Amino acid sequence: YPSTEIQKQKAFHIFRESLIKGYKKAMISYSMLVIKQYFLMSGGIDIDKVTEAIKNQNIQFKAELTKLHKSIDTAIEIIKSDNPEIAKGMKGKDVSIFIIKGSKLLSFYYKQLGNKKAEMYYARMNENYNKYFIIRD
């Protein structure tokens, strides 16, 4: 047990960092589940479902994609960290797969909207992670 003020501050800092990491990893795990509904069993994007959501201006779909931006940035940050494990048994490979699928979905989404800059950004991200499949175990 910490007894001095410095030890208490250090313990609080460690606890706080653990909570932040846990939140980020939970956010990515949730996003992994959410984006599965927009992919076919073969691994490709369910073009009909995504196109329909865009056409109907589905609010839930837009909210999920907004969260996906942050989740992908967080996943990249986690891969670069000393512990890329999201949950017990889910190593950096799973995080890379999430980045690949998420960036593929966002690239397609922005292509449908006509936002060339965002489309190219996520297409480049998808290509880089697909090509080099960054894994840190």
Tab-separated table of N, CA and C in Angstrom, residues 42-133:
chain	number	residue	atom	x	y	z
A	42	SER	N	-17.832	-13.652	-46.867
A	42	SER	CA	-16.614	-13.815	-47.662
A	42	SER	C	-15.530	-12.809	-47.276
A	43	GLY	N	-15.905	-11.790	-46.508
A	43	GLY	CA	-14.936	-10.779	-46.080
A	43	GLY	C	-15.058	-9.463	-46.831
A	44	GLY	N	-15.837	-9.456	-47.901
A	44	GLY	CA	-16.032	-8.228	-48.665
A	44	GLY	C	-17.110	-7.354	-48.044
A	45	ILE	N	-17.120	-6.109	-48.450
A	45	ILE	CA	-18.131	-5.170	-47.947
A	45	ILE	C	-19.494	-5.548	-48.509
A	46	ASP	N	-20.520	-5.485	-47.674
A	46	ASP	CA	-21.893	-5.703	-48.109
A	46	ASP	C	-22.351	-4.403	-48.790
A	47	ILE	N	-22.040	-4.303	-50.058
A	47	ILE	CA	-22.262	-3.074	-50.830
A	47	ILE	C	-23.727	-2.651	-50.780
A	48	ASP	N	-24.629	-3.610	-50.908
A	48	ASP	CA	-26.060	-3.283	-50.897
A	48	ASP	C	-26.483	-2.656	-49.570
A	49	LYS	N	-26.030	-3.235	-48.485
A	49	LYS	CA	-26.410	-2.746	-47.154
A	49	LYS	C	-25.840	-1.349	-46.901
A	50	VAL	N	-24.580	-1.140	-47.268
A	50	VAL	CA	-23.938	0.166	-47.055
A	50	VAL	C	-24.575	1.225	-47.954
A	51	THR	N	-24.795	0.870	-49.207
A	51	THR	CA	-25.412	1.808	-50.150
A	51	THR	C	-26.817	2.194	-49.694
A	52	GLU	N	-27.564	1.215	-49.209
A	52	GLU	CA	-28.913	1.480	-48.699
A	52	GLU	C	-28.876	2.414	-47.483
A	53	ALA	N	-27.918	2.188	-46.581
A	53	ALA	CA	-27.791	3.041	-45.388
A	53	ALA	C	-27.437	4.474	-45.783
A	54	ILE	N	-26.584	4.621	-46.790
A	54	ILE	CA	-26.211	5.962	-47.263
A	54	ILE	C	-27.417	6.632	-47.915
A	55	LYS	N	-28.103	5.886	-48.757
A	55	LYS	CA	-29.257	6.429	-49.486
A	55	LYS	C	-30.359	6.873	-48.527
A	56	ASN	N	-30.599	6.090	-47.485
A	56	ASN	CA	-31.647	6.409	-46.508
A	56	ASN	C	-31.172	7.361	-45.417
A	57	GLN	N	-29.927	7.787	-45.502
A	57	GLN	CA	-29.312	8.664	-44.508
A	57	GLN	C	-29.541	8.124	-43.096
A	58	ASN	N	-29.200	6.843	-42.934
A	58	ASN	CA	-29.360	6.143	-41.676
A	58	ASN	C	-28.507	6.805	-40.593
A	59	ILE	N	-29.139	7.332	-39.575
A	59	ILE	CA	-28.453	8.068	-38.502
A	59	ILE	C	-27.545	7.138	-37.693
A	60	GLN	N	-28.019	5.930	-37.428
A	60	GLN	CA	-27.215	4.975	-36.660
A	60	GLN	C	-25.945	4.601	-37.427
A	61	PHE	N	-26.070	4.402	-38.724
A	61	PHE	CA	-24.922	4.073	-39.571
A	61	PHE	C	-23.891	5.197	-39.536
A	62	LYS	N	-24.361	6.429	-39.674
A	62	LYS	CA	-23.449	7.579	-39.628
A	62	LYS	C	-22.747	7.677	-38.273
A	63	ALA	N	-23.486	7.438	-37.197
A	63	ALA	CA	-22.905	7.489	-35.848
A	63	ALA	C	-21.843	6.402	-35.673
A	64	GLU	N	-22.117	5.213	-36.192
A	64	GLU	CA	-21.147	4.118	-36.094
A	64	GLU	C	-19.872	4.437	-36.868
A	65	LEU	N	-20.016	5.055	-38.031
A	65	LEU	CA	-18.831	5.411	-38.816
A	65	LEU	C	-18.044	6.541	-38.161
A	66	THR	N	-18.736	7.434	-37.500
A	66	THR	CA	-18.047	8.502	-36.769
A	66	THR	C	-17.196	7.898	-35.654
A	67	LYS	N	-17.758	6.923	-34.932
A	67	LYS	CA	-17.006	6.241	-33.884
A	67	LYS	C	-15.861	5.424	-34.481
A	68	LEU	N	-16.076	4.905	-35.682
A	68	LEU	CA	-15.056	4.077	-36.337
A	68	LEU	C	-13.784	4.872	-36.614
A	69	HIS	N	-13.926	6.147	-36.971
A	69	HIS	CA	-12.751	7.010	-37.182
A	69	HIS	C	-11.853	6.986	-35.943
A	70	LYS	N	-12.465	7.259	-34.802
A	70	LYS	CA	-11.711	7.316	-33.539
A	70	LYS	C	-11.158	5.947	-33.167
A	71	SER	N	-11.941	4.914	-33.400
A	71	SER	CA	-11.484	3.565	-33.074
A	71	SER	C	-10.274	3.157	-33.902
A	72	ILE	N	-10.259	3.530	-35.167
A	72	ILE	CA	-9.112	3.199	-36.017
A	72	ILE	C	-7.873	3.942	-35.541
A	73	ASP	N	-8.022	5.218	-35.224
A	73	ASP	CA	-6.879	5.984	-34.698
A	73	ASP	C	-6.362	5.365	-33.402
A	74	THR	N	-7.275	4.952	-32.555
A	74	THR	CA	-6.893	4.316	-31.288
A	74	THR	C	-6.215	2.975	-31.538
A	75	ALA	N	-6.709	2.211	-32.508
A	75	ALA	CA	-6.109	0.917	-32.836
A	75	ALA	C	-4.676	1.089	-33.336
A	76	ILE	N	-4.451	2.105	-34.148
A	76	ILE	CA	-3.095	2.382	-34.637
A	76	ILE	C	-2.188	2.737	-33.465
A	77	GLU	N	-2.706	3.529	-32.548
A	77	GLU	CA	-1.956	3.901	-31.341
A	77	GLU	C	-1.623	2.668	-30.502
A	78	ILE	N	-2.567	1.749	-30.390
A	78	ILE	CA	-2.361	0.534	-29.595
A	78	ILE	C	-1.328	-0.380	-30.252
A	79	ILE	N	-1.362	-0.484	-31.567
A	79	ILE	CA	-0.371	-1.324	-32.260
A	79	ILE	C	1.037	-0.819	-31.994
A	80	LYS	N	1.174	0.483	-31.907
A	80	LYS	CA	2.488	1.073	-31.663
A	80	LYS	C	2.906	0.976	-30.197
A	81	SER	N	1.971	0.616	-29.322
A	81	SER	CA	2.269	0.555	-27.886
A	81	SER	C	3.017	-0.725	-27.528
A	82	ASP	N	3.374	-0.827	-26.277
A	82	ASP	CA	4.113	-1.993	-25.794
A	82	ASP	C	3.215	-3.213	-25.594
A	83	ASN	N	1.896	-3.032	-25.548
A	83	ASN	CA	0.970	-4.147	-25.347
A	83	ASN	C	-0.194	-4.047	-26.332
A	84	PRO	N	-0.034	-4.619	-27.547
A	84	PRO	CA	-1.093	-4.508	-28.547
A	84	PRO	C	-2.247	-5.481	-28.352
A	85	GLU	N	-2.252	-6.211	-27.251
A	85	GLU	CA	-3.299	-7.186	-26.982
A	85	GLU	C	-4.579	-6.461	-26.541
A	86	ILE	N	-5.669	-6.705	-27.253
A	86	ILE	CA	-6.957	-6.087	-26.934
A	86	ILE	C	-7.616	-6.831	-25.778
A	87	ALA	N	-7.686	-8.122	-25.914
A	87	ALA	CA	-8.243	-8.981	-24.862
A	87	ALA	C	-7.377	-10.236	-24.833
A	88	LYS	N	-7.516	-11.012	-23.818
A	88	LYS	CA	-6.699	-12.217	-23.698
A	88	LYS	C	-6.849	-13.066	-24.961
A	89	GLY	N	-5.762	-13.284	-25.650
A	89	GLY	CA	-5.766	-14.081	-26.873
A	89	GLY	C	-5.908	-13.267	-28.147
A	90	MET	N	-6.286	-12.008	-28.063
A	90	MET	CA	-6.433	-11.160	-29.250
A	90	MET	C	-5.195	-10.286	-29.372
A	91	LYS	N	-4.282	-10.713	-30.188
A	91	LYS	CA	-2.995	-10.032	-30.321
A	91	LYS	C	-3.073	-8.921	-31.370
A	92	GLY	N	-1.919	-8.384	-31.700
A	92	GLY	CA	-1.823	-7.305	-32.676
A	92	GLY	C	-2.379	-7.666	-34.039
A	93	LYS	N	-2.394	-8.957	-34.354
A	93	LYS	CA	-2.951	-9.411	-35.636
A	93	LYS	C	-4.411	-8.999	-35.747
A	94	ASP	N	-5.168	-9.204	-34.682
A	94	ASP	CA	-6.583	-8.857	-34.685
A	94	ASP	C	-6.793	-7.346	-34.811
A	95	VAL	N	-5.916	-6.590	-34.215
A	95	VAL	CA	-6.005	-5.129	-34.306
A	95	VAL	C	-5.729	-4.704	-35.746
A	96	SER	N	-4.732	-5.315	-36.377
A	96	SER	CA	-4.426	-4.997	-37.776
A	96	SER	C	-5.594	-5.349	-38.683
A	97	ILE	N	-6.215	-6.491	-38.444
A	97	ILE	CA	-7.378	-6.888	-39.250
A	97	ILE	C	-8.505	-5.874	-39.077
A	98	PHE	N	-8.703	-5.409	-37.856
A	98	PHE	CA	-9.720	-4.382	-37.609
A	98	PHE	C	-9.404	-3.105	-38.403
A	99	ILE	N	-8.149	-2.677	-38.394
A	99	ILE	CA	-7.759	-1.471	-39.133
A	99	ILE	C	-7.991	-1.672	-40.624
A	100	ILE	N	-7.648	-2.846	-41.130
A	100	ILE	CA	-7.835	-3.143	-42.560
A	100	ILE	C	-9.313	-3.090	-42.927
A	101	LYS	N	-10.143	-3.767	-42.152
A	101	LYS	CA	-11.581	-3.795	-42.465
A	101	LYS	C	-12.237	-2.426	-42.254
A	102	GLY	N	-11.874	-1.762	-41.175
A	102	GLY	CA	-12.452	-0.449	-40.898
A	102	GLY	C	-12.084	0.580	-41.948
A	103	SER	N	-10.821	0.592	-42.354
A	103	SER	CA	-10.391	1.554	-43.372
A	103	SER	C	-10.999	1.222	-44.731
A	104	LYS	N	-11.211	-0.055	-45.002
A	104	LYS	CA	-11.860	-0.465	-46.250
A	104	LYS	C	-13.302	0.047	-46.291
A	105	LEU	N	-13.993	-0.110	-45.173
A	105	LEU	CA	-15.379	0.359	-45.083
A	105	LEU	C	-15.456	1.878	-45.212
A	106	LEU	N	-14.579	2.597	-44.520
A	106	LEU	CA	-14.587	4.060	-44.603
A	106	LEU	C	-14.210	4.549	-45.998
A	107	SER	N	-13.271	3.887	-46.641
A	107	SER	CA	-12.885	4.263	-48.000
A	107	SER	C	-14.077	4.113	-48.949
A	108	PHE	N	-14.777	2.988	-48.837
A	108	PHE	CA	-15.958	2.763	-49.666
A	108	PHE	C	-17.043	3.804	-49.371
A	109	TYR	N	-17.254	4.080	-48.103
A	109	TYR	CA	-18.261	5.060	-47.687
A	109	TYR	C	-17.972	6.430	-48.300
A	110	TYR	N	-16.742	6.882	-48.173
A	110	TYR	CA	-16.398	8.199	-48.713
A	110	TYR	C	-16.406	8.219	-50.231
A	111	LYS	N	-16.134	7.093	-50.848
A	111	LYS	CA	-16.223	7.009	-52.310
A	111	LYS	C	-17.668	7.222	-52.742
A	112	GLN	N	-18.595	6.600	-52.010
A	112	GLN	CA	-20.017	6.749	-52.325
A	112	GLN	C	-20.496	8.183	-52.114
A	113	LEU	N	-19.913	8.862	-51.132
A	113	LEU	CA	-20.296	10.249	-50.866
A	113	LEU	C	-19.620	11.238	-51.814
A	114	GLY	N	-18.571	10.790	-52.486
A	114	GLY	CA	-17.839	11.664	-53.395
A	114	GLY	C	-16.755	12.482	-52.715
A	115	ASN	N	-16.371	12.111	-51.509
A	115	ASN	CA	-15.313	12.813	-50.774
A	115	ASN	C	-13.984	12.146	-51.124
A	116	LYS	N	-13.364	12.639	-52.187
A	116	LYS	CA	-12.154	12.013	-52.736
A	116	LYS	C	-10.990	12.028	-51.750
A	117	LYS	N	-10.824	13.119	-51.023
A	117	LYS	CA	-9.705	13.241	-50.092
A	117	LYS	C	-9.783	12.194	-48.986
A	118	ALA	N	-10.946	12.070	-48.368
A	118	ALA	CA	-11.131	11.076	-47.297
A	118	ALA	C	-11.058	9.660	-47.860
A	119	GLU	N	-11.623	9.461	-49.036
A	119	GLU	CA	-11.564	8.139	-49.672
A	119	GLU	C	-10.115	7.705	-49.889
A	120	MET	N	-9.306	8.598	-50.418
A	120	MET	CA	-7.901	8.271	-50.699
A	120	MET	C	-7.120	8.038	-49.407
A	121	TYR	N	-7.411	8.795	-48.372
A	121	TYR	CA	-6.732	8.633	-47.089
A	121	TYR	C	-6.955	7.221	-46.541
A	122	TYR	N	-8.225	6.798	-46.506
A	122	TYR	CA	-8.528	5.479	-45.957
A	122	TYR	C	-8.127	4.356	-46.913
A	123	ALA	N	-8.175	4.609	-48.209
A	123	ALA	CA	-7.706	3.603	-49.166
A	123	ALA	C	-6.205	3.381	-49.008
A	124	ARG	N	-5.464	4.454	-48.801
A	124	ARG	CA	-4.015	4.347	-48.587
A	124	ARG	C	-3.720	3.616	-47.272
A	125	MET	N	-4.468	3.932	-46.234
A	125	MET	CA	-4.300	3.251	-44.951
A	125	MET	C	-4.582	1.755	-45.114
A	126	ASN	N	-5.668	1.442	-45.820
A	126	ASN	CA	-6.032	0.050	-46.050
A	126	ASN	C	-4.943	-0.672	-46.824
A	127	GLU	N	-4.428	-0.028	-47.844
A	127	GLU	CA	-3.381	-0.635	-48.661
A	127	GLU	C	-2.114	-0.881	-47.847
A	128	ASN	N	-1.716	0.093	-47.037
A	128	ASN	CA	-0.507	-0.054	-46.218
A	128	ASN	C	-0.639	-1.188	-45.215
A	129	TYR	N	-1.745	-1.232	-44.499
A	129	TYR	CA	-1.919	-2.275	-43.494
A	129	TYR	C	-2.157	-3.637	-44.135
A	130	ASN	N	-2.806	-3.642	-45.292
A	130	ASN	CA	-3.030	-4.889	-46.019
A	130	ASN	C	-1.722	-5.442	-46.572
A	131	LYS	N	-0.914	-4.549	-47.088
A	131	LYS	CA	0.339	-4.940	-47.734
A	131	LYS	C	1.389	-5.396	-46.717
A	132	TYR	N	1.516	-4.650	-45.657
A	132	TYR	CA	2.582	-4.929	-44.693
A	132	TYR	C	2.095	-5.658	-43.452
A	133	PHE	N	0.771	-5.728	-43.263
A	133	PHE	CA	0.135	-6.440	-42.153
A	133	PHE	C	0.946	-6.290	-40.882
